[in-house]
DNA sequence: GCTTGTCTCTATAGTAACTATAGGATGCAG
DNA sequence: CTGCATCCTATAGTTACTATAGAGACAAGC
């Protein structure tokens, strides 16, 4: 099948498929005489794996590891588990950081709606250095 | 004060301060005869505002808007509220997406630990096209 | 006056994970 | 055979910075 068909079957955009190829996540397929890529059902499976991993937020480096492990004869479940567990921790940490942001933000936005104060609570929150007390919850972002 | 001092007082790295200047978030300061930047206490306040907004996850475009509104004579609280409320929704949405990821991920990782199945649950989760049923919860990332 | 060390300057490139665009070539239906 | 969808490569843009190179500036000590 050609790249458009592969894209349709997997839900991965054509440009992204080519991008995955440059990143070594998808093996370079055979080409027709005119240079067009020709894929097999095995590529569909691999690309679906890629997509699912992407949807679960694995970074491409992690996906690469997972693919390597899944490809190896007799999957090393421990190694796979380690990659996934590490990513789960990362997701947890991102959630915690976002929730900390959310609390501060929600408080300011709500105060704004309540209209009980003279000065804009959002601007105050951002301007006030005392707010830095919240800083502990809002550790380095990313 | 020079840029290093400003950096120390605000916790924003020197390179980041210069970056904010190129992005129009911090006005270009006066320069000494030799070309070094000279800042005032007003710059400290503005940079702290910038840092707080950054910690709350506002995109630079949002920070730009907020700064513009905060600078205007007589803060337009409604406009500020709109920017903040929009960002709050964005944060909420990111949290929801991450939590959906987390559920799927947690299930696979736990199954892995329980060791009740023959094949690696993480690899299964990623390979199984039936998993696409979860797709609704895991909408387009980013 | 000279050296040493820290700070500052500009400009460029790299990060993640794609997306967008330009400018052509190919494949297929009518 | 013409038109349109699809395909090709290569390059640049996105976000919010960080890293690096190579050079100039400032303060202290000798």
XYZ file of C-alpha atoms (C1' of nucleotides) in Angstrom:
344
model
C 0.000 0.000 0.000
C 1.054 3.595 -0.461
C 1.597 6.151 2.274
C -1.884 7.679 2.066
C -3.512 4.299 2.589
C -1.236 3.591 5.561
C -2.145 6.972 6.958
C -5.860 6.241 6.599
C -5.589 2.831 8.275
C -3.648 4.116 11.263
C -4.830 7.668 11.723
C -1.250 8.939 11.532
C -0.750 11.808 9.127
C 1.321 11.312 6.010
C 3.906 13.889 7.017
C 4.192 12.322 10.445
C 4.817 8.892 8.928
C 7.690 10.319 6.925
C 8.904 12.095 10.036
C 8.931 8.811 11.975
C 10.999 7.311 9.196
C 13.633 10.035 9.494
C 13.690 9.433 13.252
C 14.337 5.738 12.782
C 11.049 4.698 14.360
C 9.661 3.240 11.166
C 11.993 1.326 8.844
C 12.450 2.817 5.356
C 10.047 0.859 3.159
C 10.666 -0.469 -0.314
C 10.110 2.016 -3.114
C 8.368 1.723 -6.455
C 10.330 2.382 -9.616
C 9.223 6.004 -9.436
C 10.332 6.355 -5.827
C 7.038 6.086 -3.971
C 7.011 4.298 -0.626
C 5.339 0.887 -0.469
C 4.155 -0.422 2.876
C 3.084 -3.827 4.190
C 0.592 -4.840 6.904
C 3.523 -5.166 9.295
C 4.016 -1.428 8.929
C 0.377 -0.887 9.887
C 0.924 -2.777 13.140
C 4.134 -0.936 13.928
C 2.597 2.434 13.218
C -0.408 1.646 15.411
C 1.980 0.766 18.202
C 3.680 4.106 17.598
C 0.414 5.950 17.683
C -0.773 4.333 20.893
C 2.515 5.060 22.586
C 2.241 8.640 21.388
C -1.280 8.951 22.713
C -0.027 7.764 26.080
C 2.480 10.576 25.985
C 5.638 8.518 25.699
C 8.481 10.671 24.367
C 9.927 9.429 21.097
C 13.056 8.298 22.918
C 10.855 6.092 25.090
C 8.938 4.817 22.095
C 12.235 3.900 20.492
C 13.196 1.906 23.568
C 9.841 0.181 23.695
C 9.979 -0.740 20.034
C 13.461 -2.139 20.460
C 12.314 -4.252 23.387
C 9.123 -5.394 21.676
C 11.119 -6.358 18.592
C 13.610 -8.474 20.521
C 12.895 -12.217 20.594
C 11.102 -12.967 23.881
C 10.021 -9.604 25.208
C 11.962 -8.422 28.236
C 8.960 -7.526 30.337
C 11.060 -6.068 33.149
C 12.727 -3.614 30.821
C 9.412 -2.637 29.276
C 7.947 -2.209 32.719
C 10.805 0.081 33.713
C 10.242 2.376 30.752
C 6.499 2.521 31.341
C 6.835 3.007 35.103
C 9.275 5.864 34.564
C 6.862 7.489 32.169
C 3.979 7.010 34.598
C 5.958 8.905 37.216
C 6.591 11.678 34.744
C 2.872 11.896 33.980
C 2.067 11.973 37.700
C 4.536 14.750 38.230
C 3.106 16.784 35.364
C -0.385 16.338 36.776
C 0.756 17.529 40.197
C 2.440 20.608 38.758
C -0.624 21.467 36.699
C -2.885 21.030 39.710
C -0.703 23.401 41.724
C -0.981 25.969 38.925
C -4.674 25.364 38.769
C -5.206 26.116 42.461
C -3.488 29.499 42.309
C -5.125 30.381 39.024
C -8.575 29.318 40.160
C -8.324 31.400 43.307
C -7.390 34.522 41.345
C -10.025 33.992 38.671
C -12.735 33.355 41.254
C -11.798 36.462 43.221
C -12.073 38.363 39.970
C -15.584 37.051 39.433
C -16.651 37.798 42.994
C -15.665 41.425 42.406
C -15.112 42.020 46.100
C -11.814 43.794 45.696
C -10.820 47.098 44.191
C -7.746 46.009 42.270
C -7.688 43.190 39.755
C -6.918 39.979 41.666
C -5.219 38.344 38.708
C -2.845 41.253 38.239
C -2.266 41.351 41.978
C -1.424 37.669 42.090
C 1.114 38.105 39.348
C 2.590 41.303 40.717
C 2.743 40.403 44.363
C 6.051 39.050 45.439
C 4.388 37.525 48.508
C 2.780 35.115 46.107
C 6.180 33.530 45.870
C 5.161 31.660 48.991
C 3.220 29.413 46.641
C 6.383 28.858 44.752
C 7.114 25.606 46.535
C 4.124 23.987 44.926
C 4.986 25.431 41.543
C 8.414 24.024 41.066
C 10.317 24.256 37.819
C 7.850 23.830 35.036
C 8.249 21.308 32.250
C 21.878 47.527 38.056
C 23.414 45.145 35.559
C 21.809 42.048 34.148
C 23.394 39.624 36.612
C 22.028 41.575 39.556
C 18.563 41.670 37.990
C 18.795 37.943 37.447
C 19.733 37.356 41.088
C 16.899 39.513 42.395
C 14.228 37.850 40.286
C 15.408 34.285 39.837
C 15.213 34.632 36.059
C 18.333 33.519 34.254
C 20.440 36.054 32.407
C 19.896 34.428 29.028
C 16.171 34.293 29.660
C 16.085 38.006 30.459
C 17.745 38.763 27.142
C 15.336 36.368 25.468
C 12.346 38.226 26.961
C 13.785 41.424 25.569
C 13.917 39.993 22.047
C 10.316 38.856 22.486
C 9.199 42.345 23.421
C 8.181 41.314 26.949
C 10.811 43.409 28.637
C 11.623 46.862 27.215
C 15.193 47.349 25.956
C 17.000 49.062 28.839
C 19.466 51.899 28.629
C 23.022 50.874 27.891
C 26.315 51.991 29.397
C 28.896 53.538 27.090
C 30.374 50.089 26.591
C 27.009 48.607 25.682
C 26.049 46.802 28.881
C 22.388 46.785 29.878
C 21.382 48.925 32.862
C 18.167 48.093 34.706
C 15.979 49.908 37.212
C 13.750 48.653 40.062
C 10.791 48.932 37.677
C 12.398 46.207 35.609
C 12.607 44.015 38.703
C 8.844 44.333 39.188
C 8.075 43.637 35.572
C 10.340 40.622 35.459
C 8.783 39.203 38.636
C 5.371 39.564 37.013
C 6.772 37.723 34.017
C 8.163 34.958 36.165
C 4.930 34.461 38.104
C 2.917 34.306 34.914
C 5.412 31.799 33.563
C 5.138 29.666 36.694
C 1.385 29.624 36.251
C 1.921 28.275 32.772
C 0.676 31.251 30.775
C 2.014 31.100 27.235
C 4.165 34.081 26.277
C 1.374 35.358 24.061
C -0.903 35.421 27.114
C 1.766 37.080 29.205
C 2.108 39.728 26.534
C -1.623 40.385 26.687
C -1.615 40.526 30.471
C 1.301 42.936 30.528
C -0.404 45.170 28.018
C -3.561 45.213 30.103
C -1.730 45.731 33.375
C 0.230 48.615 31.851
C -2.862 50.413 30.610
C -4.139 53.196 32.886
C -6.947 51.732 34.996
C -6.669 47.986 34.615
C -9.373 46.411 32.502
C -10.261 43.667 34.937
C -12.713 42.012 32.562
C -10.102 41.620 29.879
C -7.574 40.274 32.364
C -10.169 37.882 33.675
C -10.863 36.612 30.177
C -7.214 35.816 29.537
C -6.832 34.072 32.877
C -10.100 32.137 32.551
C -9.112 30.944 29.108
C -5.801 29.751 30.461
C -7.508 28.039 33.382
C -9.603 26.068 30.931
C -6.508 25.098 29.030
C -4.880 23.885 32.238
C -8.011 21.920 33.133
C -8.045 20.313 29.754
C -4.390 19.339 30.000
C -5.020 17.812 33.412
C -7.916 15.779 32.068
C -5.892 14.486 29.151
C -3.016 13.548 31.414
C -5.358 11.779 33.807
C -6.832 9.764 30.947
C -3.308 8.762 29.922
C -2.514 7.950 33.494
C -5.430 5.546 33.856
C -4.461 3.477 30.834
C -0.799 3.564 31.736
C -1.404 2.649 35.366
C -3.539 -0.323 34.401
C -0.843 -1.699 32.090
C 1.992 -1.098 34.530
C 0.055 -2.710 37.379
C -0.796 -5.751 35.285
C 2.888 -6.008 34.532
C 3.703 -6.035 38.234
C 1.020 -8.578 39.043
C 2.651 -10.920 36.554
C -0.570 -12.815 36.002
C -0.325 -12.874 32.238
C 2.024 -14.543 29.837
C 2.621 -11.682 27.452
C 3.829 -8.252 28.493
C 0.765 -6.139 29.317
C 2.424 -2.902 28.342
C 3.370 -4.203 24.929
C -0.104 -5.678 24.572
C -1.730 -2.392 25.408
C 0.321 -0.608 22.800
C -0.095 -3.294 20.152
C -3.758 -3.941 20.585
C -5.890 -2.056 18.162
C -8.912 -2.686 20.387
C -7.272 -0.231 22.743
C -8.391 2.418 20.314
C -11.673 2.284 22.188
C -9.907 4.415 24.768
C -9.191 6.900 22.067
C -12.117 9.115 22.966
C -10.577 9.961 26.297
C -7.162 10.512 24.802
C -7.891 13.147 22.267
C -5.252 14.969 20.307
C -2.388 15.685 22.581
C -0.984 19.144 23.122
C 50.498 48.659 34.182
C 49.234 43.837 34.095
C 47.030 39.737 35.115
C 43.260 37.037 36.625
C 38.612 36.082 37.093
C 33.990 37.013 36.590
C 30.536 39.267 33.894
C 28.711 40.814 29.754
C 28.045 41.130 24.725
C 26.218 39.098 20.011
C 24.934 35.454 17.134
C 23.866 30.844 16.138
C 22.117 26.319 16.901
C 19.815 22.860 19.599
C 15.661 20.857 22.194
C 10.521 17.948 21.372
C 7.410 16.450 18.236
C 5.741 17.560 14.928
C 3.306 21.071 11.172
C 3.470 23.958 7.182
C 5.092 25.345 2.840
C 7.367 25.393 -1.731
C 8.130 23.436 -5.957
C 7.885 19.388 -8.547
C 6.792 14.538 -10.147
C 3.353 10.587 -10.437
C -0.984 7.975 -10.854
C -5.474 7.498 -12.255
C -10.265 8.731 -14.017
C -12.907 10.641 -17.564
C -4.818 14.045 -22.558
C -6.174 16.863 -19.111
C -7.120 17.648 -14.585
C -6.859 16.448 -9.893
C -5.379 13.893 -5.946
C -1.437 11.992 -4.222
C 3.293 11.587 -3.868
C 8.321 13.274 -3.529
C 12.275 16.252 -1.148
C 13.904 19.962 1.440
C 13.425 23.751 4.381
C 11.547 26.546 7.916
C 8.280 27.452 11.643
C 6.266 26.339 16.262
C 7.159 27.026 22.094
C 10.035 28.673 25.592
C 13.879 28.491 26.360
C 19.092 26.500 26.878
C 23.745 25.919 25.230
C 27.770 27.295 22.939
C 31.373 30.133 20.710
C 34.211 33.909 20.520
C 34.966 38.410 22.070
C 34.901 42.552 24.944
C 34.382 44.815 29.853
C 35.059 45.529 34.822
C 37.120 45.022 39.474
C 40.740 43.450 42.510
C 45.355 42.346 43.545
C 50.439 42.802 42.582
